[in-house]
């Protein structure tokens, strides 16, 4: 039996966590042989609801679940955490852009960055889900000077998965036939889902779909999928967001040969200078992600990649006072 790992989840009484915590406890994230301790963080008014979640987790009698810590103190929630999923933040409603949440949510991530810095395992892997995810991840990392900025990531996997499904459905294939999907930039309406390197069942995606569909249907559909779900459900995506968070952490921890999209510190690759959390194509090996280098970028892609970069720099400028 392996030693248990400690997994902190913030916003643990919220709708994403209502799927996420149970799937992690059942072994979907780190495997069916990895015991886990869940460290659940909420704000004081949600502690009763969190207690109900704890009762339900216990009632599942999950074989891998070793212990549950439920707290409203970030220092307790992040104590020795090996993984931290920062979900707790306000979601947007109809008609809002995710960056409209910046003011409401940014302060949460400076406090939690400090608490991670002071309490978490030195190898902690952090995924920020709460919106606007990329800039919140930047705030958290800047407030954790003793941790490497590369330990902080933002969730782009939902966009990546959405893009794969759109293309699979259009071409009459299965998502498992889609390879080398890339979503660049920000988890926002400027994100750039790029088919230039993508293959479906070994054939270049551009040989299978028309340019008009790509530019005027595929790209806006993926960019606007979060808003479409809010319109349809009256609440933002939850089970699919939890599923994407599990995919992201599983691949990071256990590795994948597949190209996946992750929001990570820009390092100059593809002309995106440091200072923002930008989504790149990566592969994961030995517990680390590596940017896929050397992909050709045409003029169309360059324009799209730059637009989403510019938006991230604007978001950064708006929270400069929180960057430590
Ligand atoms: N990156 C993505 O792809 C993606 C996808 C879906 C949703 N989201 C975002 O995830 C966030 C959570 O969504 P949700 O639907 O679960 O919202 P929700 O309102 O159902 O749950 C959020 C929970 O966070 C808690 N919370 C608020 N401040 C907190 C703090 N300082 N510490 C700990 N907990 C805190 C709230 O009490 C609430 O229970 C939103 O910002 C949403 O926009 C991101
Ligand atoms: O769109 C939202 O506000 C929620 C989430 O970021 C999503 O993409 O579904």
Coordinates of C-alpha atoms in Angstrom, one line a residue, residues 28-141:
X28 CA -9.9 8.9 -10.7
X29 CA -7.1 11.4 -10.3
X30 CA -4.1 9.5 -9.0
X31 CA -5.1 5.9 -9.6
X32 CA -6.9 3.1 -7.8
X33 CA -3.8 2.2 -5.8
X34 CA -3.1 5.7 -4.3
X35 CA -4.7 6.5 -0.9
X36 CA -5.7 10.1 -0.4
X37 CA -6.3 12.6 2.4
X38 CA -8.7 15.3 1.4
X39 CA -8.1 18.8 3.0
X40 CA -11.2 20.8 2.3
X41 CA -11.3 24.6 2.5
X42 CA -14.4 26.8 2.7
X43 CA -15.4 30.2 4.0
X44 CA -17.2 30.4 7.4
X45 CA -20.8 30.8 6.0
X46 CA -20.3 27.6 3.9
X47 CA -19.0 25.4 6.8
X48 CA -22.4 23.8 7.4
X49 CA -22.7 22.9 3.7
X50 CA -19.1 21.6 3.8
X51 CA -20.0 19.4 6.8
X52 CA -22.7 17.9 4.7
X53 CA -20.2 17.1 1.9
X54 CA -17.9 15.5 4.5
X55 CA -20.8 13.3 5.7
X56 CA -21.5 12.2 2.1
X57 CA -17.9 11.5 1.4
X58 CA -17.8 9.3 4.5
X59 CA -21.0 7.6 3.4
X60 CA -19.4 6.5 0.2
X61 CA -17.0 4.3 2.2
X62 CA -14.3 4.9 -0.4
X63 CA -11.5 2.4 0.1
X64 CA -8.8 5.0 -0.8
X65 CA -10.0 7.8 1.4
X66 CA -7.8 7.8 4.5
X67 CA -8.9 11.0 6.2
X68 CA -10.8 14.3 5.6
X69 CA -9.8 17.7 7.0
X70 CA -12.6 20.3 6.8
X71 CA -11.6 23.9 7.7
X72 CA -12.0 27.6 7.0
X73 CA -8.3 28.2 7.6
X74 CA -6.1 28.2 4.5
X75 CA -3.0 27.4 6.6
X76 CA -4.7 24.2 7.8
X77 CA -6.1 23.2 4.4
X78 CA -2.7 23.6 2.7
X79 CA -0.6 22.0 5.5
X80 CA 1.8 19.6 3.7
X81 CA -0.5 19.5 0.7
X82 CA 1.0 17.5 -2.3
X83 CA -1.7 18.8 -4.6
X84 CA -3.8 21.9 -4.3
X85 CA -6.9 22.5 -6.5
X86 CA -7.9 26.1 -6.1
X87 CA -11.6 26.1 -7.1
X88 CA -13.1 28.5 -4.5
X89 CA -14.1 31.7 -6.2
X90 CA -17.2 33.4 -7.4
X91 CA -18.5 32.1 -10.8
X92 CA -19.8 34.5 -13.5
X93 CA -23.4 34.9 -14.4
X94 CA -25.1 35.5 -17.8
X95 CA -23.7 38.5 -19.7
X96 CA -20.4 38.7 -17.7
X97 CA -16.9 37.9 -19.0
X98 CA -14.6 35.9 -16.8
X99 CA -12.3 38.9 -16.3
X100 CA -15.3 40.8 -14.7
X101 CA -14.6 38.5 -11.7
X102 CA -11.0 39.8 -11.3
X103 CA -11.8 42.3 -8.6
X104 CA -14.1 39.9 -6.6
X105 CA -11.7 36.9 -6.8
X106 CA -8.2 38.3 -7.0
X107 CA -7.7 38.9 -3.3
X108 CA -8.5 35.2 -2.6
X109 CA -5.5 34.1 -4.6
X110 CA -3.0 36.4 -2.9
X111 CA -4.0 35.1 0.5
X112 CA -4.0 31.5 -0.7
X113 CA -0.6 31.9 -2.5
X114 CA 0.9 33.0 0.8
X115 CA -0.7 30.1 2.7
X116 CA 0.6 27.6 0.2
X117 CA 4.1 29.2 0.4
X118 CA 4.0 28.8 4.2
X119 CA 2.4 25.4 4.6
X120 CA 2.4 23.2 1.5
X121 CA 4.8 20.4 0.6
X122 CA 7.8 21.9 -1.2
X123 CA 6.8 19.8 -4.2
X124 CA 3.2 20.9 -4.2
X125 CA 1.5 21.0 -7.6
X126 CA -1.2 23.7 -7.8
X127 CA -4.0 24.0 -10.3
X128 CA -6.1 27.1 -10.4
X129 CA -9.7 26.6 -11.6
X130 CA -11.4 29.7 -10.1
X131 CA -11.8 32.5 -12.7
X132 CA -10.2 34.3 -14.2
X133 CA -8.0 31.2 -13.8
X134 CA -4.8 32.3 -15.6
X135 CA -4.4 35.6 -13.8
X136 CA -5.5 34.1 -10.4
X137 CA -2.7 31.5 -10.9
X138 CA -0.3 34.3 -11.5
X139 CA -1.4 36.1 -8.3
X140 CA -1.0 32.9 -6.3
X141 CA 2.4 32.2 -7.7

